[in-house]
GROMACS .gro file of C-alpha atoms in nm:
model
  327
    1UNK     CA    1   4.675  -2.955   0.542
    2UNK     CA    2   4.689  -3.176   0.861
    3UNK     CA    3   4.492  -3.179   1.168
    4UNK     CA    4   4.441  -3.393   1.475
    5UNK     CA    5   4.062  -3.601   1.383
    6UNK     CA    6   4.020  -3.830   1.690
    7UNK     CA    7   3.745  -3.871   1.989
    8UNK     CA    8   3.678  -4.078   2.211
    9UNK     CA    9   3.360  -3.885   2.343
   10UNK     CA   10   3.053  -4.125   2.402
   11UNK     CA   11   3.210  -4.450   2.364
   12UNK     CA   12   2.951  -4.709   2.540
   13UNK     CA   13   2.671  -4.567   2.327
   14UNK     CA   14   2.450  -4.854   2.238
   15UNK     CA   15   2.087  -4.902   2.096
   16UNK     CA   16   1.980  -4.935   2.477
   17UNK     CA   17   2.063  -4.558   2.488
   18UNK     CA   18   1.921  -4.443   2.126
   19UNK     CA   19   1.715  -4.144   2.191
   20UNK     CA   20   1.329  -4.179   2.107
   21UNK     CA   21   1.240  -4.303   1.791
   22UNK     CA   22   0.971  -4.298   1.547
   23UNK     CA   23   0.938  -4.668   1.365
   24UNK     CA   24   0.805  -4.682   1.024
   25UNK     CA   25   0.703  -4.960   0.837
   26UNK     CA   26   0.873  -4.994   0.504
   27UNK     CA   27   0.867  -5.274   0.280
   28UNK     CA   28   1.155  -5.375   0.001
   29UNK     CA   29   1.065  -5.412  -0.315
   30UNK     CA   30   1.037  -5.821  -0.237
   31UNK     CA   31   0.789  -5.778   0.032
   32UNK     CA   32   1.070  -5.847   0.319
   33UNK     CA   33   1.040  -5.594   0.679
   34UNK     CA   34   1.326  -5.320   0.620
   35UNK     CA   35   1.302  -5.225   1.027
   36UNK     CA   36   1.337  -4.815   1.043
   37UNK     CA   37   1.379  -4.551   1.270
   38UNK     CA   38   1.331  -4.187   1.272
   39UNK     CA   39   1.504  -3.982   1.520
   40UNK     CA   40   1.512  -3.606   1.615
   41UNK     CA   41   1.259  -3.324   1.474
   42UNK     CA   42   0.995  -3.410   1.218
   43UNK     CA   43   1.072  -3.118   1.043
   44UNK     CA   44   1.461  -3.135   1.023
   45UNK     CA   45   1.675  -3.181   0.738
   46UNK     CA   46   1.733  -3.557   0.687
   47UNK     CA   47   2.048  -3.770   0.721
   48UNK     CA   48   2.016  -4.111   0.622
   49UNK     CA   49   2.225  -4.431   0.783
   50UNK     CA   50   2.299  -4.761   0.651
   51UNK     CA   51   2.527  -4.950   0.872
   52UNK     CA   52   2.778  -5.257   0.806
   53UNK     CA   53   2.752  -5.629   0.740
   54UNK     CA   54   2.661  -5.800   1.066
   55UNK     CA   55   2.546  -5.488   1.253
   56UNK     CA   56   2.218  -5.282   1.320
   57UNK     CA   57   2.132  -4.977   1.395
   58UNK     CA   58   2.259  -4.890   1.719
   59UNK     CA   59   2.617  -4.942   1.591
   60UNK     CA   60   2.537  -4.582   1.483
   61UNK     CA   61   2.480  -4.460   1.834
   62UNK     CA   62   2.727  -4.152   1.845
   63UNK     CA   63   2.608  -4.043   1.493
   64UNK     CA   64   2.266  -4.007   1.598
   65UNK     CA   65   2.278  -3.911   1.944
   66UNK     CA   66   2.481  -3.610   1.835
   67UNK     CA   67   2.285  -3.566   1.507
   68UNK     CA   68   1.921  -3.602   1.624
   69UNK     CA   69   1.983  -3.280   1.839
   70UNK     CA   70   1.941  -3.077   1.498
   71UNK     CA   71   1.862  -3.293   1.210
   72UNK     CA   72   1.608  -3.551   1.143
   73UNK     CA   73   1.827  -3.896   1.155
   74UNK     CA   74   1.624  -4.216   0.956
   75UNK     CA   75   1.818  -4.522   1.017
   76UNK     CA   76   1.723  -4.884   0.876
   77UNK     CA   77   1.847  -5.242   0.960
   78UNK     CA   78   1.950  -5.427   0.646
   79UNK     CA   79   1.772  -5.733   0.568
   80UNK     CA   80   1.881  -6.008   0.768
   81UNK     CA   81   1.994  -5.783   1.035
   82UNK     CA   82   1.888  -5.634   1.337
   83UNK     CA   83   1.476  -5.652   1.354
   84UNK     CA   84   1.431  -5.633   0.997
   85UNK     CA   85   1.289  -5.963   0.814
   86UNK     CA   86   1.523  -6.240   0.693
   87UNK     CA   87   1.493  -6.315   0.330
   88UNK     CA   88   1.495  -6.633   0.151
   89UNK     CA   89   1.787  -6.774   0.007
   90UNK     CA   90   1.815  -6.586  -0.292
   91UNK     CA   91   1.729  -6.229  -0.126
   92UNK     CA   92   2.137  -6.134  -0.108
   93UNK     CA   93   2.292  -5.923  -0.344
   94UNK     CA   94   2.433  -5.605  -0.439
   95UNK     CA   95   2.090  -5.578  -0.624
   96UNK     CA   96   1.890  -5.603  -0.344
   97UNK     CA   97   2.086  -5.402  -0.165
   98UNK     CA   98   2.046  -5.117  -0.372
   99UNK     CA   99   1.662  -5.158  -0.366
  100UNK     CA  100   1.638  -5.207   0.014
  101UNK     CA  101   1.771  -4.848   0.035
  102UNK     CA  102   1.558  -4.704  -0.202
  103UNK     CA  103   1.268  -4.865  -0.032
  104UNK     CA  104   1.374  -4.720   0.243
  105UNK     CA  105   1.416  -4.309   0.072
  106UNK     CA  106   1.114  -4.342  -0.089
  107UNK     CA  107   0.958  -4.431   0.268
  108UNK     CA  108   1.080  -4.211   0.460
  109UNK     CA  109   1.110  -3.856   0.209
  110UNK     CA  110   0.855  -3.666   0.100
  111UNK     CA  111   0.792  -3.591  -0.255
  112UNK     CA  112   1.095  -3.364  -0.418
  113UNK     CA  113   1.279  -3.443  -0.085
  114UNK     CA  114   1.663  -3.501  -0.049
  115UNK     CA  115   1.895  -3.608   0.201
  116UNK     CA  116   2.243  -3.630   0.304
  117UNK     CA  117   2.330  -4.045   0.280
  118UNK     CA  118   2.538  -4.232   0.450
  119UNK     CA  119   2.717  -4.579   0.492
  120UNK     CA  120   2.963  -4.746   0.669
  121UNK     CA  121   3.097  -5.060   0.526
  122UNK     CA  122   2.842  -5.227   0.316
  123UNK     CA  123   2.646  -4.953   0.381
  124UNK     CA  124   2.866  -4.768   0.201
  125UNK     CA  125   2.848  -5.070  -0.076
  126UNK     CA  126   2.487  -5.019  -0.055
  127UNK     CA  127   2.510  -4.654  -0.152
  128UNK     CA  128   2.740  -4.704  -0.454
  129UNK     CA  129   2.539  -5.008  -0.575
  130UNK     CA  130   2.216  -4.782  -0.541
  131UNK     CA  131   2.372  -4.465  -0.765
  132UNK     CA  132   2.475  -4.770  -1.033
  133UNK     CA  133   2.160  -4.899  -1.042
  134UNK     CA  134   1.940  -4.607  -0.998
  135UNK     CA  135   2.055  -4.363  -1.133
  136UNK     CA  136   1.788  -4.154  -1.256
  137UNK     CA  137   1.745  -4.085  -0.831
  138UNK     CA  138   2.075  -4.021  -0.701
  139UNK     CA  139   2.003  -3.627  -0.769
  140UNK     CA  140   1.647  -3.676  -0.670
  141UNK     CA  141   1.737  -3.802  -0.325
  142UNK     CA  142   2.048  -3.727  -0.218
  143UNK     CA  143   2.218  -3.407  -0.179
  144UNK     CA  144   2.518  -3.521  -0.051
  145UNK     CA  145   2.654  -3.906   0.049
  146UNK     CA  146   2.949  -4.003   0.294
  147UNK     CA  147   3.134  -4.325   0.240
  148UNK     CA  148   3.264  -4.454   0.545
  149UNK     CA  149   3.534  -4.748   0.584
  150UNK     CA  150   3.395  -4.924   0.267
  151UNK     CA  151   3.506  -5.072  -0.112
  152UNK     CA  152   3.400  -5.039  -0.451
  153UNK     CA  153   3.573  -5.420  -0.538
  154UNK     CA  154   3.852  -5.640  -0.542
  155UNK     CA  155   3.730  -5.750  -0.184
  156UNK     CA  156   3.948  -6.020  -0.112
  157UNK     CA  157   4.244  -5.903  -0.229
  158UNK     CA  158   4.263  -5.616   0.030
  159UNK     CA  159   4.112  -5.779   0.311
  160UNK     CA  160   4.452  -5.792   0.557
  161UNK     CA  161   4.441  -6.107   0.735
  162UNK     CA  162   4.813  -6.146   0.682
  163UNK     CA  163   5.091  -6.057   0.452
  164UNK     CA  164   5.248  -6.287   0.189
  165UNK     CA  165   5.529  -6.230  -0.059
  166UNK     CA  166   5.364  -6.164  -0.394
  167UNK     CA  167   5.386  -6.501  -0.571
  168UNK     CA  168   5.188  -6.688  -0.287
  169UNK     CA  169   4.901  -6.405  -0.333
  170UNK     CA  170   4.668  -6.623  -0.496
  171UNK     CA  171   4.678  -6.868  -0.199
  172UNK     CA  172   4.613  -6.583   0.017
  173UNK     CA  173   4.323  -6.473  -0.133
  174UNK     CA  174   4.179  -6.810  -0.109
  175UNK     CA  175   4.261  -6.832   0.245
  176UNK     CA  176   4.097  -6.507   0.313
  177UNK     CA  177   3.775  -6.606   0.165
  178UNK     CA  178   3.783  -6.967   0.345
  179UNK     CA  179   3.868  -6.794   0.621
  180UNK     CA  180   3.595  -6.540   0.583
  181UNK     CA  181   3.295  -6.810   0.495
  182UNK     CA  182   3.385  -6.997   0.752
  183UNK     CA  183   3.330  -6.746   1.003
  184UNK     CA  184   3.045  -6.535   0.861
  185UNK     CA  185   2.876  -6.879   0.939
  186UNK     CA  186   2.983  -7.025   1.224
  187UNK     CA  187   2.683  -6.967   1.553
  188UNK     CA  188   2.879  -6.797   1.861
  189UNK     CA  189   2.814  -7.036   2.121
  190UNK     CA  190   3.051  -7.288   2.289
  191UNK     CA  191   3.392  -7.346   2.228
  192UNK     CA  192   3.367  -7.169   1.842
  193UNK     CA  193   3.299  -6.802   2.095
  194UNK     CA  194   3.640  -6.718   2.173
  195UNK     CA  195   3.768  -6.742   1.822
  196UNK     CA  196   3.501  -6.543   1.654
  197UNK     CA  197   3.521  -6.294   1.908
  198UNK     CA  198   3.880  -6.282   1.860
  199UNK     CA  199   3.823  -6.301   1.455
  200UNK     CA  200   3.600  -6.053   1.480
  201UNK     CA  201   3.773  -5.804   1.702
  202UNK     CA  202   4.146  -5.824   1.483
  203UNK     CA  203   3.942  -5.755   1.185
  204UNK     CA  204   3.705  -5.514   1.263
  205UNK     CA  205   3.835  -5.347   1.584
  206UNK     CA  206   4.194  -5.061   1.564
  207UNK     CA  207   4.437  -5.196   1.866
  208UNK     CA  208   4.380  -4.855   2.024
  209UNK     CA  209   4.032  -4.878   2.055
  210UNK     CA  210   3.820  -4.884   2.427
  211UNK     CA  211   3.710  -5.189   2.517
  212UNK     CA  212   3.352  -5.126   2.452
  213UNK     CA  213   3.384  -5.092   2.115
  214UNK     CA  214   3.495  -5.479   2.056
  215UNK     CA  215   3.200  -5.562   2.301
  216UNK     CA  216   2.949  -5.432   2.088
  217UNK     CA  217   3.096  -5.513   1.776
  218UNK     CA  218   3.082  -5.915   1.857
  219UNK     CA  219   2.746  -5.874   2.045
  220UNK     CA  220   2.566  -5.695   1.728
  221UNK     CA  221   2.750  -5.976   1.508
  222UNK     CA  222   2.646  -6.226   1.742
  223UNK     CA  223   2.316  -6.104   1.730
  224UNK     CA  224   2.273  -6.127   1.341
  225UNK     CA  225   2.154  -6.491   1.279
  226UNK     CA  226   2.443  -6.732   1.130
  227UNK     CA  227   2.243  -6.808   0.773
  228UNK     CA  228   2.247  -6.400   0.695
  229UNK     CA  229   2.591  -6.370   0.763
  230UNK     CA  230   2.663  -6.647   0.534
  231UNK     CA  231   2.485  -6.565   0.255
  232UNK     CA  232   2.578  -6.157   0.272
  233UNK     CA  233   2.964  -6.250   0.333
  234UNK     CA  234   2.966  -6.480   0.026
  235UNK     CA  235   2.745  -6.243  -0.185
  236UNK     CA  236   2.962  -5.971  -0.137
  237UNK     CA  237   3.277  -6.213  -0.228
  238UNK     CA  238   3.084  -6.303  -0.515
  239UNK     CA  239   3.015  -5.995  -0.632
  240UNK     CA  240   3.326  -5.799  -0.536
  241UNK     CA  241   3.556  -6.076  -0.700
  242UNK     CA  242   3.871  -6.012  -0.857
  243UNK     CA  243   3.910  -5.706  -1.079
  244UNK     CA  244   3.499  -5.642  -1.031
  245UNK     CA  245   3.433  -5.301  -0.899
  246UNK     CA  246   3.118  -5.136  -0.904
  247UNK     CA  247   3.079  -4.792  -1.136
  248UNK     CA  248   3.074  -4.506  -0.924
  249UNK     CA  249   3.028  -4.268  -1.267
  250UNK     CA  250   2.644  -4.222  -1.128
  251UNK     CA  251   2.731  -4.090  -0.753
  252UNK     CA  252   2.760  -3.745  -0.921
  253UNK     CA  253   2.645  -3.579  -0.579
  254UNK     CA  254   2.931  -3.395  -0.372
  255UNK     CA  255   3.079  -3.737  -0.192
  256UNK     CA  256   3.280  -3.739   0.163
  257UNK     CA  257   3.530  -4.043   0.168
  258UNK     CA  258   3.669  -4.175   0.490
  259UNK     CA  259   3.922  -4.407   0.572
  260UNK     CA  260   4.117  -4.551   0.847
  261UNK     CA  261   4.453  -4.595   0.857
  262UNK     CA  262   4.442  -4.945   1.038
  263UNK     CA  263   4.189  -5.080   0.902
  264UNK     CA  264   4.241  -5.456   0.799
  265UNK     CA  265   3.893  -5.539   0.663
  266UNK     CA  266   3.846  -5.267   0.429
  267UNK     CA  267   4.193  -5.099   0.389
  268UNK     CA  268   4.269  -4.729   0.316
  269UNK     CA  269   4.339  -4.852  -0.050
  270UNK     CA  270   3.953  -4.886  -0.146
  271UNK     CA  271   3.906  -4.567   0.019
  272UNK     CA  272   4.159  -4.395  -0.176
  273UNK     CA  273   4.048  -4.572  -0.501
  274UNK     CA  274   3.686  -4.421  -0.392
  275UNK     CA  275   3.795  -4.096  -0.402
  276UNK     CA  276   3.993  -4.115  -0.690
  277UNK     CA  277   3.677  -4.259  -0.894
  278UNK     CA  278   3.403  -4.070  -0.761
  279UNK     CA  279   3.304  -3.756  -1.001
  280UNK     CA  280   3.228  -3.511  -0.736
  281UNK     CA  281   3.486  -3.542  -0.463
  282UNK     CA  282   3.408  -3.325  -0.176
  283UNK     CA  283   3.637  -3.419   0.102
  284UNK     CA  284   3.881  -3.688   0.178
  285UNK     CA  285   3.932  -3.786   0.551
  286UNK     CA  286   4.219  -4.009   0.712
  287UNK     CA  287   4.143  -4.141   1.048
  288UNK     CA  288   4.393  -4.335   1.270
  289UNK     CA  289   4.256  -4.690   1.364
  290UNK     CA  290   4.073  -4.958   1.259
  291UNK     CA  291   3.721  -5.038   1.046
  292UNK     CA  292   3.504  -4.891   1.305
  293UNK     CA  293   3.549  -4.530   1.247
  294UNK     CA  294   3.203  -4.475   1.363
  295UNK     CA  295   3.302  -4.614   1.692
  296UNK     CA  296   3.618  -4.548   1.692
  297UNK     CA  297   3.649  -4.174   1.647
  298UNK     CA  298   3.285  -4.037   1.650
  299UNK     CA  299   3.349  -3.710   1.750
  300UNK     CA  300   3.584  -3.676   1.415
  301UNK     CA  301   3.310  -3.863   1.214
  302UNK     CA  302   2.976  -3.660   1.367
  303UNK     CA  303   3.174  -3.328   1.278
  304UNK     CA  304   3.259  -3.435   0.896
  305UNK     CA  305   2.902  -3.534   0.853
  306UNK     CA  306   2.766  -3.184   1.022
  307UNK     CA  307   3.055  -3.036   0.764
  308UNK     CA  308   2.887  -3.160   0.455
  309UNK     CA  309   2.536  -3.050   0.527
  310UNK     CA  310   2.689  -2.691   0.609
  311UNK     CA  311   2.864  -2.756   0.257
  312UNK     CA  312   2.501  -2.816   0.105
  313UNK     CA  313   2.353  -2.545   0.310
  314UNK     CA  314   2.625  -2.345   0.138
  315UNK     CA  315   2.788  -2.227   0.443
  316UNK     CA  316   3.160  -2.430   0.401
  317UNK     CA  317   3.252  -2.279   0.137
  318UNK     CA  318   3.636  -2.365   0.007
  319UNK     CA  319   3.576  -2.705   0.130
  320UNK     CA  320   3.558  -2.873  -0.219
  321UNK     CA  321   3.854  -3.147  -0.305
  322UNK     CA  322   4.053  -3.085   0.039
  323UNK     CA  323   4.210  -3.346   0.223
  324UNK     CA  324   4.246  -3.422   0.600
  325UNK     CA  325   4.472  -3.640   0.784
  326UNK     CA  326   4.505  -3.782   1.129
  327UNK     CA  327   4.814  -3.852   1.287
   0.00000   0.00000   0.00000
């Protein structure tokens, strides 16, 4: 089964525009500010948002100005992003991201209460490191998650910063996560601007994308201050290293995977490893494009997340293991 999954509608959205919000106060589990906001009715069914390394939460700006119309949509900043605190040097790790978001569930839910969850990027990374770790919760919190343009391991390997014959792969591995350290650190100010903006943009950004995307992209990883995005780039290396994945046996939950077909930073191969490891596949979505799905097709991303709360709500039925593809 094929069908067209593309929009373009509300590209430009940004956290300027964010309907209102509620902020809440929640604290990890190491005392550092996990910034949060609640948006739509009190009383709606909650979907939960962790967005990617070097972002915030207005990167999620056509999710939850279409969402918040009907559902209640609790975002968070990770640590070291956006407005939430910056931790000390050893606050960065798959660990801590797991805890961050459970921080941030058992802030925000009441008792008994579950929610649909979902990331984008290492917000995805976050989810699958939380249902490792904590276990005992992933059916106590989440009906449903939605994996978005993210990897369960083998970072490096994947990451398509060029292509090499396969007996030079080891140097481009190590290139990749030179290249990648390098840059997660570097400040964007004089003449070191142009090429992160144009590092940032090939990796993170499809070809076909409007203009506005890139801009907020590089202004959101501008924003995020130099020493997080070093330490979160090479934790994730560290911990995603060759051959380590993390165990996805715990995200038992019905799971949406998306992918893009473009994407260069996290390529459709983790997604379609996801999906093959996952023990409760409920849908498997190609998008054309690059990493920013979100962005980049929100209208086709908004509708697959409205899908699987209609699937919990038991009102999609037949949707269980299918497939969709963009052309």
């Amino acid at each position: 089964m094929s069908a067209q999954l593309s929009s373009r509608r509300g590209v430009g959205i940004s956290a300027a525009a964010l309907p209102p919000a509620r902020t809440m106060a929640v604290r990890a589990a190491d005392g550092t500010k996990l910034h949060t906001q609640v948006f739509g009715p009190s009383d709606g069914y909650p979907i939960v948002l962790a967005h990617g390394i070097t972002c915030a939460i207005g990167v999620w700006g056509h999710q939850i100005a279409d969402l918040a119309t009907d559902y209640r949509v609790i975002a968070y900043d990770h640590r070291g992003h956006g407005r939430s605190g910056v931790p000390k040097r050893g606050g960065y790790s798959l660990t801590h991201l797991a805890s961050d978001l459970d921080s941030v569930l058992e802030a925000t839910l009441a008792p008994g209460e579950r929610a649909v969850i979902a990331g984008h990027s290492m917000g995805g990374i976050a989810i699958s490191a939380w249902s490792d770790r904590y276990r005992h919760r992933v059916e106590q919190r989440a009906d449903a998650v939605a994996l978005i343009n993210t990897t369960s391991g083998n970072l490096l390997a994947e990451v398509d910063l060029f292509r090499v014959p396969p007996p030079v792969q080891r140097v481009r591995v190590q290139t990749a996560r030179r290249a990648l350290l390098t840059f997660g650190n570097v400040p964007i100010v004089g003449p070191a601007n142009l090429a992160v903006r144009q590092f940032v943009h090939m990796l993170a950004v499809g070809g076909e994308a409007d203009r506005s995307v890139a801009a907020l992209i590089c202004e959101l990883f501008a924003k995020t201050p130099a020493v997080s995005r070093g330490h979160w780039v090479r934790a994730l290396i560290d911990a995603l290293g060759p051959s380590s994945y993390i165990n996805l046996d715990g995200l038992t939950v019905p799971t949406l995977v998306i992918g893009s077909t473009r994407d260069r930073l996290l390529p459709m191969v983790a997604s379609e490893r996801i999906a093959e490891a996952v023990p409760n596949l409920a849908r498997f979505v190609e998008l054309s494009g690059g990493h920013c799905s979100i962005l980049e097709h929100s209208g086709a991303v908004n509708r697959e997340l409205r899908d699987l709360v209609d699937l919990i709500a038991g009102s999609a039925d037949g949707m269980t293991g299918t497939r969709e593809a963009s052309s």
